[in-house]
Amino acid sequence: EFCSSLAGIMLLEVFLVLGTLLIYFLFSKKKEETLPFKDGWWGKGQKPVTQEDTSVRPFKVETTEEELSDLFRRLDQARFTEPLENSCFHYGTNSMHLRKVVSYWKNQFNWKKQVEILNKYPQFKTKIQGIDIHFVHVKPPRLPEGQAAKPLLMVHGWPGSFYEFYKIIPLLTDPASHGLGDEHIFEVICPSIPGYGFSEAPHKKDFNSVSAASVFYELMLRLGFNEFYTQGGDWGWLICTNLAQIAPNHVKGLHLNMASVSKLGLTHLLSVLLGRYFPGLFGFQDEDVRRMFPFLKKGLYRILSESGYAHIQATKPDTVGCGLNDSPVGLAAYILEKFSSWTDMEFQNLEDGGLERKFSLDDLLTNVMIYWVSGCIVSSMRFYKENLQKGIGTQKHEKLTVQVPTGIASFPNEILHTPQAWAKKKYTNIVSFHFMPRGGHFAAFEEPELLAKDILQFVGKVEKEQLWKKK
Amino acid sequence: NTISCLPRSFEYSQKNAVLVPAAALGVGGMLLYWLRSGRKIKTIDMGDGWWGSGERPLKGKEDESIRPFKIETSDKEIEDLHRRLDHFRFTPHVEGAAFHYGFNSSYLRKVVAYWRNQFDWRKQVEVLNKYPHFHTTIEGIDIHFIHVKPSYVPHGRAVQPLLMVHGWPGSFYEFYKIIPLLTEPARHGLNEGDVVFEVICPSIPGYGFSEAPHQKGFDSIATARIFHKLMNRLGFKEYYLQGGDWGSRITTNMAQMLPQSVKGLHLNGVFMGKQGLGRMICIMLGAYVPWLVGLSREDARLFYPFMQKNVYDILRESGYLHIQATKPDTAGCGLNDSPVGLAAYILEKFSTWTDKSFLHKDDGGLESKYSLDELLTNVMIYWMTSSIVSSMRYYKENFSKDPNLNAYSGYGIYVPTGVAAFPQEIIHTPRVWAKDVYRNIISYSYMPRGGHFAAFEEPKLLAQDIMQFVRKVEQL
């Protein structure tokens, strides 16, 4: 009884405090300051006194017989565990289907041919802040008289790679040949995030999205670009956002196929509870409601059931990645599971996880091979820890807004839907926001044409505004 | 008018003669009902199950034979292991990582070198076979267990049957050091007292040498039922239970299912679900005035600072739980194919869950409490039986049904319960809260040292606590 009357007083105090906080947050404005550039040294040991080598060296992906026979040996000796009866992809990657994938991998997948495909675009390496940064740089094959190519930095995420952009690159560097009109032509730069693919992994702690953004900023400057566009999804979303916050005068436009908001407050809570019934009150459109509700199923439950990987990678990356760097089958199971559920959550109900409905096995395995031959799975997972270990919503860049013109392509099967009403609190200058008709998380990989069209119309709008509006 | 003329006293007494007994009966009846319903213990329905492949056979009775079993190995197995160890692909850790990013890969290299060159699996198999092993088929799957009887029983002394259940990522092997202390206490310098045990350690289905369920839905209730059937098949009507980790949950369910068979329940880890607003407020107050909310000083020391010890630490340590409870087949796939990956994953727990400060050490403090031989033998059990994936599925089966792990707490546990609270256990549950669910705690001990793997790390301390608990129960 004593507890309950004391409880009553405490409750009252708690509500008073909450009420004050609510008023404060409703009326406070987010700061408009820039994010400071994050310098660093990520190489092994001490930073040398001598000046860093800033040369840009051509690079080609290579493979050896030894590499291939080692891979085949591991595939042959893979130890599978029988799935539970009727479990489809509900327990994760179904090992019956995995066996088929492995059989294809061993007998039909031609890595040498895929390496040639990877090498069809010029690749380079250059040392920045102590580590080698790998990137693809594709210039347009032809340019109409008097037109300059617009530089576009495209950043991948996890468990993707620069390879995700191979189908969209020609649509952006040579749109005319693909029926897309040639008003805007791009030269595309796709780097690998440090710790991913052929970019060297940082040897020091603390390499987070702001570090990656700073490194890519240096890269663009080194390549001679003073103004450029950026595009990204997954980690690419965050890195490009940070880049726009660090150097708003250099980023002409920011295009995203995923726009999460991590600074959640009471208004978000209220809109989740009431938004289905009063969408207009919270700025929700019909499509927002369709994608977000019922919230328990499409929001909370989905977050819980799909974020186990993020939780363990953000806390024990070296543990969880260890076995995956030693077992190609384990690596494939881990990565392909995402290409199933993040393309369409319903694919979990299929025995084959719907893997080949939107992608070819060659494409999927090429991406897995990039992780395998570079041995980067552990370092790729560390990025989660470096970004998330202090908790979500606690970092400086999460509290700052973005004033750079922003375009958002919102794909229906993205893991979580962010309505424009929420996105515009962070991205204060949204120039275009479109609900895409189909597609999931790996937009560039799955729906390159849709994404390219959206990028083109966005850039079109920005260029038009730039002409008469000075920053 | 004749009615109204009746004298008042007559009316009263007639009314009273009827009303008072009626009222007394009514109140008495309600009182009896309330008392009985309060007393009436809700038990978990035993139910039934089938976990074999395909459909349950309609005809024929299940083979109830108990078949002796010996663990075996072969050159082929060992060579395959060695080959994989030799070809392990190692990733350097970031500078200054210690165990903060998970298992330190430099130290892992040393462990692998020992495993490849010094660890003798054939010798360890002999060690494993020193206790008698058996298999028996229950609900369609083969259940493995060891059964150790005391070699010498003093005249007239009763031998108490004791079922000890392991957890994840442990195994029946965790009990190998404590078994002799329980079957032959006098020989090991423990209080001769009057307590001697015969110990049964099964492997949870899906773990070690117990067959993995082929059907979905195999949770701790199913396990509890199967273990009751096992004890019954071995001829025991009443027995003691001991467990930590999943073993704690399974033995708790067993006590809730058939309390009449459980003489006593001893736990070295009490995991309770979330409790609500009242609990939150008591938590907040307890940091400042623990006595006010029933927490002892030791409770306060172990439980606070709350955010640090309970929220942050749990978030930091529960990634494995989250992925295993949602995507076990994905998480375990690579681990069943890479012995080094499996070792890193499992041994990380033997580091952090033994002592949280081990996170700061380059070698994770592993060899300060355990020998590499012991640790690797446990890992080998998972490797040789290919049971890592099925062991992880247990998380999904249990958490999907019961995300808060309430352990049917509405039902309560009324059998005599003993709790050994080890200081480095992942979460500390104070007695005052444990009492909400375990309604008959007759012994609650703050152990002086030790962590999650109590039987493995501090067998003597745990054995002593079990014995003093059982002595108390026997005296009741």
CSV table of N, CA, C and O in Angstrom, one decimal, chain A residues 2-3 6 44-45 73-74 77-79 81-86 90-93 98 203-205 304-308 311-312 315-319 322-323 325-327 330 333-334 337 348 372 375 378 382 385-386, chain B residues 53-54 83-84 87-89 91-96 100-103 108 213-216 282 285 292 315-320 322-323 326-330 333-334 336-338 341 345 348 383 386 389 393 396-397:
chain,number,residue,atom,x,y,z
A,2,PHE,N,1.9,1.2,0.8
A,2,PHE,CA,2.8,2.3,0.8
A,2,PHE,C,3.4,2.5,-0.6
A,2,PHE,O,3.5,3.6,-1.0
A,3,CYS,N,3.7,1.4,-1.2
A,3,CYS,CA,4.3,1.4,-2.5
A,3,CYS,C,3.3,2.1,-3.5
A,3,CYS,O,3.7,2.9,-4.4
A,6,LEU,N,3.0,6.0,-2.9
A,6,LEU,CA,4.2,6.5,-3.4
A,6,LEU,C,4.3,6.5,-4.9
A,6,LEU,O,4.7,7.4,-5.6
A,44,LYS,N,47.8,0.7,-40.3
A,44,LYS,CA,48.4,-0.1,-39.2
A,44,LYS,C,49.4,0.8,-38.5
A,44,LYS,O,50.2,1.5,-39.0
A,45,GLY,N,49.4,0.6,-37.2
A,45,GLY,CA,50.5,1.2,-36.4
A,45,GLY,C,50.4,2.8,-36.4
A,45,GLY,O,49.3,3.3,-36.5
A,73,ARG,N,36.8,-27.0,-52.7
A,73,ARG,CA,37.0,-28.0,-51.7
A,73,ARG,C,36.0,-27.7,-50.5
A,73,ARG,O,35.4,-28.6,-49.9
A,74,ARG,N,35.9,-26.4,-50.1
A,74,ARG,CA,35.0,-26.1,-49.0
A,74,ARG,C,33.6,-26.3,-49.4
A,74,ARG,O,32.8,-26.8,-48.5
A,77,GLN,N,32.9,-30.0,-49.0
A,77,GLN,CA,32.9,-30.5,-47.7
A,77,GLN,C,31.9,-29.9,-46.8
A,77,GLN,O,31.9,-30.1,-45.6
A,78,ALA,N,31.0,-29.1,-47.4
A,78,ALA,CA,30.0,-28.4,-46.6
A,78,ALA,C,29.2,-29.3,-45.7
A,78,ALA,O,28.7,-30.4,-46.2
A,79,ARG,N,28.9,-29.0,-44.5
A,79,ARG,CA,28.1,-29.8,-43.6
A,79,ARG,C,26.8,-29.1,-43.4
A,79,ARG,O,26.7,-28.0,-42.8
A,81,THR,N,22.6,-28.9,-42.2
A,81,THR,CA,21.7,-29.4,-41.2
A,81,THR,C,20.3,-29.4,-41.8
A,81,THR,O,19.8,-28.4,-42.3
A,82,GLU,N,19.6,-30.6,-41.7
A,82,GLU,CA,18.3,-30.7,-42.3
A,82,GLU,C,17.3,-29.7,-41.7
A,82,GLU,O,17.3,-29.5,-40.5
A,83,PRO,N,16.5,-29.0,-42.5
A,83,PRO,CA,15.6,-28.1,-42.0
A,83,PRO,C,14.4,-28.8,-41.3
A,83,PRO,O,14.2,-29.9,-41.5
A,84,LEU,N,13.7,-28.0,-40.4
A,84,LEU,CA,12.5,-28.6,-39.8
A,84,LEU,C,11.4,-28.7,-40.9
A,84,LEU,O,11.5,-28.0,-41.9
A,85,GLU,N,10.5,-29.7,-40.7
A,85,GLU,CA,9.5,-29.9,-41.8
A,85,GLU,C,8.6,-28.7,-41.9
A,85,GLU,O,8.2,-28.1,-40.9
A,86,ASN,N,8.4,-28.3,-43.2
A,86,ASN,CA,7.5,-27.2,-43.5
A,86,ASN,C,8.0,-25.9,-42.9
A,86,ASN,O,7.2,-25.1,-42.5
A,90,HIS,N,11.3,-19.5,-42.7
A,90,HIS,CA,10.9,-18.9,-41.4
A,90,HIS,C,12.0,-19.0,-40.3
A,90,HIS,O,12.0,-18.2,-39.4
A,91,TYR,N,12.9,-20.0,-40.5
A,91,TYR,CA,13.9,-20.1,-39.5
A,91,TYR,C,15.3,-19.6,-40.0
A,91,TYR,O,16.3,-19.7,-39.4
A,92,GLY,N,15.2,-18.9,-41.2
A,92,GLY,CA,16.4,-18.4,-41.8
A,92,GLY,C,16.5,-19.1,-43.1
A,92,GLY,O,15.6,-19.7,-43.6
A,93,THR,N,17.7,-19.1,-43.7
A,93,THR,CA,17.9,-19.7,-45.0
A,93,THR,C,17.7,-21.2,-44.9
A,93,THR,O,18.3,-21.9,-44.1
A,98,LEU,N,19.5,-24.2,-50.0
A,98,LEU,CA,20.9,-23.9,-50.0
A,98,LEU,C,21.8,-24.9,-50.7
A,98,LEU,O,22.7,-24.6,-51.4
A,203,HIS,N,42.3,-0.2,-39.5
A,203,HIS,CA,43.0,-1.0,-38.4
A,203,HIS,C,42.7,-0.4,-37.1
A,203,HIS,O,43.1,-1.0,-36.1
A,204,LYS,N,42.0,0.7,-37.0
A,204,LYS,CA,41.8,1.4,-35.7
A,204,LYS,C,40.3,1.3,-35.4
A,204,LYS,O,39.5,1.2,-36.3
A,205,LYS,N,40.0,1.6,-34.1
A,205,LYS,CA,38.6,1.6,-33.7
A,205,LYS,C,37.9,2.9,-34.2
A,205,LYS,O,38.6,3.9,-34.5
A,304,LEU,N,11.7,-6.4,-34.8
A,304,LEU,CA,12.2,-7.4,-33.9
A,304,LEU,C,12.6,-8.7,-34.7
A,304,LEU,O,13.7,-9.2,-34.4
A,305,SER,N,11.8,-9.1,-35.6
A,305,SER,CA,12.1,-10.3,-36.3
A,305,SER,C,13.3,-10.2,-37.3
A,305,SER,O,13.9,-11.2,-37.6
A,306,GLU,N,13.5,-9.0,-37.8
A,306,GLU,CA,14.5,-8.8,-38.8
A,306,GLU,C,15.8,-8.2,-38.3
A,306,GLU,O,16.8,-8.2,-39.1
A,307,SER,N,15.9,-7.8,-37.1
A,307,SER,CA,17.1,-7.0,-36.7
A,307,SER,C,18.1,-7.8,-35.8
A,307,SER,O,19.0,-7.3,-35.3
A,308,GLY,N,17.9,-9.1,-35.7
A,308,GLY,CA,18.9,-9.9,-35.0
A,308,GLY,C,20.3,-9.8,-35.5
A,308,GLY,O,21.2,-9.6,-34.7
A,311,HIS,N,21.8,-6.6,-34.3
A,311,HIS,CA,22.1,-6.6,-32.9
A,311,HIS,C,23.4,-7.3,-32.6
A,311,HIS,O,24.2,-6.8,-31.9
A,312,ILE,N,23.6,-8.5,-33.3
A,312,ILE,CA,24.8,-9.2,-33.0
A,312,ILE,C,26.0,-8.6,-33.7
A,312,ILE,O,27.1,-8.6,-33.1
A,315,THR,N,27.3,-5.7,-31.7
A,315,THR,CA,27.9,-6.0,-30.4
A,315,THR,C,29.1,-6.9,-30.5
A,315,THR,O,30.1,-6.7,-29.8
A,316,LYS,N,29.0,-8.0,-31.3
A,316,LYS,CA,30.1,-9.0,-31.4
A,316,LYS,C,30.4,-9.3,-32.8
A,316,LYS,O,30.4,-10.5,-33.2
A,317,PRO,N,30.9,-8.3,-33.6
A,317,PRO,CA,31.1,-8.6,-35.0
A,317,PRO,C,32.2,-9.6,-35.2
A,317,PRO,O,32.1,-10.4,-36.1
A,318,ASP,N,33.3,-9.6,-34.4
A,318,ASP,CA,34.4,-10.5,-34.7
A,318,ASP,C,34.0,-11.9,-34.4
A,318,ASP,O,34.5,-12.9,-35.0
A,319,THR,N,33.0,-12.1,-33.5
A,319,THR,CA,32.6,-13.5,-33.2
A,319,THR,C,31.7,-14.0,-34.3
A,319,THR,O,31.9,-15.1,-34.9
A,322,CYS,N,33.5,-14.6,-37.8
A,322,CYS,CA,34.6,-15.5,-37.8
A,322,CYS,C,34.3,-16.8,-38.6
A,322,CYS,O,35.0,-17.1,-39.6
A,323,GLY,N,33.2,-17.5,-38.3
A,323,GLY,CA,32.9,-18.7,-39.1
A,323,GLY,C,32.5,-18.4,-40.5
A,323,GLY,O,32.7,-19.2,-41.4
A,325,ASN,N,33.8,-16.3,-42.5
A,325,ASN,CA,35.0,-16.1,-43.3
A,325,ASN,C,35.7,-17.4,-43.6
A,325,ASN,O,36.7,-17.4,-44.3
A,326,ASP,N,35.2,-18.5,-43.0
A,326,ASP,CA,35.8,-19.8,-43.1
A,326,ASP,C,35.0,-20.8,-43.8
A,326,ASP,O,35.4,-21.8,-44.3
A,327,SER,N,33.7,-20.4,-43.9
A,327,SER,CA,32.7,-21.3,-44.6
A,327,SER,C,32.0,-20.6,-45.6
A,327,SER,O,31.1,-19.8,-45.3
A,330,GLY,N,28.3,-21.0,-45.3
A,330,GLY,CA,27.7,-20.2,-44.2
A,330,GLY,C,27.6,-18.7,-44.6
A,330,GLY,O,26.6,-18.1,-44.3
A,333,ALA,N,24.6,-18.4,-47.0
A,333,ALA,CA,23.4,-18.5,-46.3
A,333,ALA,C,23.0,-17.2,-45.6
A,333,ALA,O,21.9,-16.7,-45.6
A,334,TYR,N,24.0,-16.6,-44.9
A,334,TYR,CA,23.9,-15.4,-44.2
A,334,TYR,C,23.5,-14.2,-45.0
A,334,TYR,O,22.6,-13.4,-44.8
A,337,GLU,N,20.0,-14.7,-47.3
A,337,GLU,CA,18.8,-14.5,-46.5
A,337,GLU,C,18.3,-13.1,-46.6
A,337,GLU,O,17.1,-12.9,-46.7
A,348,GLN,N,9.6,-15.2,-47.3
A,348,GLN,CA,9.9,-16.1,-46.3
A,348,GLN,C,9.0,-17.3,-46.3
A,348,GLN,O,9.3,-18.4,-45.7
A,372,TRP,N,33.7,-13.1,-50.2
A,372,TRP,CA,34.6,-14.2,-49.9
A,372,TRP,C,36.0,-14.0,-50.3
A,372,TRP,O,36.9,-14.3,-49.5
A,375,GLY,N,37.7,-11.5,-48.2
A,375,GLY,CA,37.8,-11.9,-46.8
A,375,GLY,C,37.3,-10.7,-45.9
A,375,GLY,O,37.8,-10.5,-44.8
A,378,VAL,N,34.1,-9.9,-41.7
A,378,VAL,CA,34.2,-9.4,-40.4
A,378,VAL,C,34.3,-7.9,-40.3
A,378,VAL,O,33.6,-7.2,-39.5
A,382,ARG,N,31.9,-4.9,-38.5
A,382,ARG,CA,32.3,-4.0,-37.5
A,382,ARG,C,31.7,-2.6,-37.7
A,382,ARG,O,31.5,-1.9,-36.8
A,385,LYS,N,29.0,-2.0,-35.4
A,385,LYS,CA,29.4,-1.7,-34.0
A,385,LYS,C,29.8,-0.2,-33.9
A,385,LYS,O,29.4,0.5,-33.1
A,386,GLU,N,30.6,0.2,-34.9
A,386,GLU,CA,31.2,1.5,-34.8
A,386,GLU,C,30.1,2.6,-34.9
A,386,GLU,O,30.2,3.7,-34.4
B,53,SER,N,10.5,-38.0,-37.6
B,53,SER,CA,10.2,-37.5,-39.0
B,53,SER,C,8.9,-38.0,-39.4
B,53,SER,O,8.4,-39.0,-39.0
B,54,GLY,N,8.3,-37.2,-40.3
B,54,GLY,CA,7.0,-37.6,-40.9
B,54,GLY,C,5.9,-37.7,-39.9
B,54,GLY,O,5.9,-37.1,-38.8
B,83,ARG,N,42.0,-30.8,-41.0
B,83,ARG,CA,42.1,-30.2,-42.2
B,83,ARG,C,41.4,-28.8,-42.2
B,83,ARG,O,41.9,-27.8,-42.6
B,84,ARG,N,40.2,-28.8,-41.6
B,84,ARG,CA,39.5,-27.5,-41.4
B,84,ARG,C,40.3,-26.5,-40.5
B,84,ARG,O,40.3,-25.3,-40.8
B,87,HIS,N,43.1,-24.9,-42.5
B,87,HIS,CA,42.7,-24.0,-43.6
B,87,HIS,C,41.9,-22.8,-43.1
B,87,HIS,O,41.3,-22.1,-43.9
B,88,PHE,N,41.8,-22.6,-41.8
B,88,PHE,CA,41.1,-21.5,-41.3
B,88,PHE,C,41.5,-20.2,-41.8
B,88,PHE,O,42.7,-19.9,-41.9
B,89,ARG,N,40.6,-19.3,-42.2
B,89,ARG,CA,40.9,-18.0,-42.8
B,89,ARG,C,40.7,-17.0,-41.7
B,89,ARG,O,39.6,-16.7,-41.3
B,91,THR,N,40.9,-13.3,-39.7
B,91,THR,CA,40.8,-11.8,-39.9
B,91,THR,C,41.5,-11.1,-38.7
B,91,THR,O,41.1,-11.3,-37.6
B,92,PRO,N,42.4,-10.2,-39.0
B,92,PRO,CA,43.1,-9.4,-37.9
B,92,PRO,C,42.0,-8.5,-37.2
B,92,PRO,O,41.2,-8.0,-37.9
B,93,HIS,N,42.2,-8.4,-35.9
B,93,HIS,CA,41.3,-7.5,-35.2
B,93,HIS,C,41.8,-6.1,-35.2
B,93,HIS,O,42.9,-5.8,-35.6
B,94,VAL,N,40.9,-5.1,-34.9
B,94,VAL,CA,41.4,-3.7,-34.8
B,94,VAL,C,42.3,-3.6,-33.6
B,94,VAL,O,42.2,-4.4,-32.7
B,95,GLU,N,43.1,-2.6,-33.6
B,95,GLU,CA,44.1,-2.4,-32.6
B,95,GLU,C,43.4,-2.1,-31.2
B,95,GLU,O,42.5,-1.3,-31.2
B,96,GLY,N,43.8,-2.8,-30.2
B,96,GLY,CA,43.2,-2.5,-28.9
B,96,GLY,C,41.8,-3.1,-28.7
B,96,GLY,O,41.1,-2.7,-27.8
B,100,HIS,N,36.3,-6.7,-26.9
B,100,HIS,CA,35.1,-5.8,-27.0
B,100,HIS,C,34.4,-6.0,-28.3
B,100,HIS,O,33.2,-5.6,-28.5
B,101,TYR,N,35.0,-6.6,-29.3
B,101,TYR,CA,34.4,-6.8,-30.6
B,101,TYR,C,33.9,-8.2,-30.8
B,101,TYR,O,33.4,-8.6,-31.8
B,102,GLY,N,34.1,-9.0,-29.7
B,102,GLY,CA,33.8,-10.4,-29.8
B,102,GLY,C,35.1,-11.1,-29.5
B,102,GLY,O,36.0,-10.6,-29.0
B,103,PHE,N,35.2,-12.4,-30.0
B,103,PHE,CA,36.3,-13.2,-29.7
B,103,PHE,C,37.6,-12.6,-30.4
B,103,PHE,O,37.6,-12.5,-31.6
B,108,LEU,N,42.5,-16.4,-30.6
B,108,LEU,CA,41.8,-17.5,-31.3
B,108,LEU,C,42.9,-18.3,-32.0
B,108,LEU,O,42.8,-19.6,-32.0
B,213,PRO,N,14.7,-32.6,-32.7
B,213,PRO,CA,13.3,-32.7,-33.2
B,213,PRO,C,13.2,-32.4,-34.7
B,213,PRO,O,13.9,-31.6,-35.2
B,214,HIS,N,12.3,-33.1,-35.4
B,214,HIS,CA,12.1,-32.9,-36.8
B,214,HIS,C,10.9,-32.0,-37.1
B,214,HIS,O,10.7,-31.5,-38.2
B,215,GLN,N,10.1,-31.7,-36.0
B,215,GLN,CA,8.9,-30.9,-36.2
B,215,GLN,C,9.1,-29.6,-35.5
B,215,GLN,O,9.9,-29.5,-34.6
B,216,LYS,N,8.3,-28.6,-35.9
B,216,LYS,CA,8.4,-27.3,-35.3
B,216,LYS,C,7.7,-27.4,-33.9
B,216,LYS,O,6.9,-28.2,-33.6
B,282,CYS,N,9.6,0.2,-8.3
B,282,CYS,CA,10.4,-0.3,-7.2
B,282,CYS,C,11.9,-0.4,-7.6
B,282,CYS,O,12.7,-0.2,-6.8
B,285,LEU,N,13.2,3.2,-7.1
B,285,LEU,CA,13.4,3.5,-5.7
B,285,LEU,C,14.6,2.7,-5.1
B,285,LEU,O,15.3,3.2,-4.3
B,292,LEU,N,13.6,-0.3,1.4
B,292,LEU,CA,12.2,0.0,1.3
B,292,LEU,C,11.5,-0.9,0.4
B,292,LEU,O,10.3,-1.2,0.6
B,315,LEU,N,21.7,-5.5,-23.4
B,315,LEU,CA,21.7,-5.2,-24.9
B,315,LEU,C,23.0,-5.7,-25.5
B,315,LEU,O,23.1,-6.2,-26.6
B,316,ARG,N,24.1,-5.4,-24.8
B,316,ARG,CA,25.4,-5.8,-25.3
B,316,ARG,C,25.6,-7.3,-25.5
B,316,ARG,O,26.3,-7.7,-26.3
B,317,GLU,N,25.0,-8.0,-24.5
B,317,GLU,CA,25.3,-9.4,-24.5
B,317,GLU,C,24.2,-10.3,-25.2
B,317,GLU,O,24.3,-11.5,-25.3
B,318,SER,N,23.1,-9.6,-25.6
B,318,SER,CA,22.0,-10.5,-26.1
B,318,SER,C,21.9,-10.5,-27.6
B,318,SER,O,20.8,-11.0,-28.1
B,319,GLY,N,22.9,-10.1,-28.4
B,319,GLY,CA,22.8,-10.2,-29.8
B,319,GLY,C,22.6,-11.6,-30.3
B,319,GLY,O,21.7,-11.9,-31.2
B,320,TYR,N,23.3,-12.6,-29.7
B,320,TYR,CA,23.2,-14.0,-30.0
B,320,TYR,C,21.8,-14.5,-29.8
B,320,TYR,O,21.2,-15.2,-30.7
B,322,HIS,N,19.0,-12.7,-29.9
B,322,HIS,CA,18.1,-12.1,-30.8
B,322,HIS,C,18.2,-12.8,-32.2
B,322,HIS,O,17.2,-13.1,-32.8
B,323,ILE,N,19.4,-13.1,-32.7
B,323,ILE,CA,19.5,-13.7,-34.0
B,323,ILE,C,19.1,-15.2,-33.9
B,323,ILE,O,18.5,-15.7,-34.8
B,326,THR,N,15.3,-15.6,-34.0
B,326,THR,CA,14.7,-15.2,-35.2
B,326,THR,C,15.2,-16.0,-36.4
B,326,THR,O,14.3,-16.5,-37.2
B,327,LYS,N,16.4,-16.2,-36.6
B,327,LYS,CA,17.0,-16.8,-37.8
B,327,LYS,C,18.0,-17.9,-37.4
B,327,LYS,O,19.2,-17.8,-37.8
B,328,PRO,N,17.6,-18.9,-36.6
B,328,PRO,CA,18.6,-19.9,-36.2
B,328,PRO,C,19.3,-20.7,-37.3
B,328,PRO,O,20.5,-20.9,-37.2
B,329,ASP,N,18.6,-21.0,-38.4
B,329,ASP,CA,19.2,-21.8,-39.4
B,329,ASP,C,20.3,-21.0,-40.2
B,329,ASP,O,21.2,-21.5,-40.7
B,330,THR,N,20.1,-19.7,-40.2
B,330,THR,CA,21.1,-18.8,-40.8
B,330,THR,C,22.3,-18.7,-39.9
B,330,THR,O,23.4,-18.9,-40.3
B,333,CYS,N,24.4,-22.0,-39.6
B,333,CYS,CA,24.9,-22.6,-40.9
B,333,CYS,C,26.4,-22.7,-41.0
B,333,CYS,O,27.0,-23.7,-41.1
B,334,GLY,N,27.0,-21.5,-40.9
B,334,GLY,CA,28.5,-21.4,-41.1
B,334,GLY,C,29.2,-22.1,-39.9
B,334,GLY,O,30.3,-22.6,-40.0
B,336,ASN,N,28.3,-24.7,-38.4
B,336,ASN,CA,28.4,-26.2,-38.5
B,336,ASN,C,29.4,-26.6,-39.5
B,336,ASN,O,29.6,-27.8,-39.7
B,337,ASP,N,29.9,-25.6,-40.2
B,337,ASP,CA,30.8,-25.9,-41.3
B,337,ASP,C,32.3,-25.5,-41.0
B,337,ASP,O,33.2,-25.9,-41.6
B,338,SER,N,32.4,-24.6,-40.0
B,338,SER,CA,33.7,-24.1,-39.6
B,338,SER,C,33.9,-24.3,-38.1
B,338,SER,O,33.3,-23.6,-37.3
B,341,GLY,N,35.0,-21.2,-36.3
B,341,GLY,CA,33.9,-20.2,-36.1
B,341,GLY,C,33.0,-20.7,-35.0
B,341,GLY,O,32.6,-19.9,-34.2
B,345,TYR,N,32.4,-18.7,-31.4
B,345,TYR,CA,31.0,-18.3,-31.0
B,345,TYR,C,30.7,-18.8,-29.6
B,345,TYR,O,30.2,-18.1,-28.8
B,348,GLU,N,33.3,-17.5,-26.7
B,348,GLU,CA,33.0,-16.1,-26.3
B,348,GLU,C,32.1,-16.1,-25.0
B,348,GLU,O,32.3,-15.3,-24.1
B,383,TRP,N,30.4,-29.9,-32.3
B,383,TRP,CA,31.0,-30.2,-33.6
B,383,TRP,C,30.7,-31.6,-34.1
B,383,TRP,O,30.2,-31.8,-35.2
B,386,SER,N,27.1,-32.2,-34.9
B,386,SER,CA,26.5,-31.3,-35.8
B,386,SER,C,25.2,-30.7,-35.2
B,386,SER,O,24.2,-30.6,-35.9
B,389,VAL,N,22.9,-25.9,-35.1
B,389,VAL,CA,21.7,-25.3,-35.6
B,389,VAL,C,20.5,-25.7,-34.8
B,389,VAL,O,19.7,-24.9,-34.4
B,393,ARG,N,17.8,-23.4,-32.6
B,393,ARG,CA,16.3,-23.4,-32.9
B,393,ARG,C,15.5,-23.3,-31.6
B,393,ARG,O,14.4,-22.8,-31.6
B,396,LYS,N,14.3,-20.0,-30.8
B,396,LYS,CA,13.1,-19.5,-31.6
B,396,LYS,C,11.8,-20.2,-31.1
B,396,LYS,O,10.8,-19.5,-30.9
B,397,GLU,N,11.9,-21.5,-30.9
B,397,GLU,CA,10.7,-22.2,-30.4
B,397,GLU,C,10.2,-21.7,-29.1
B,397,GLU,O,9.0,-21.6,-28.8
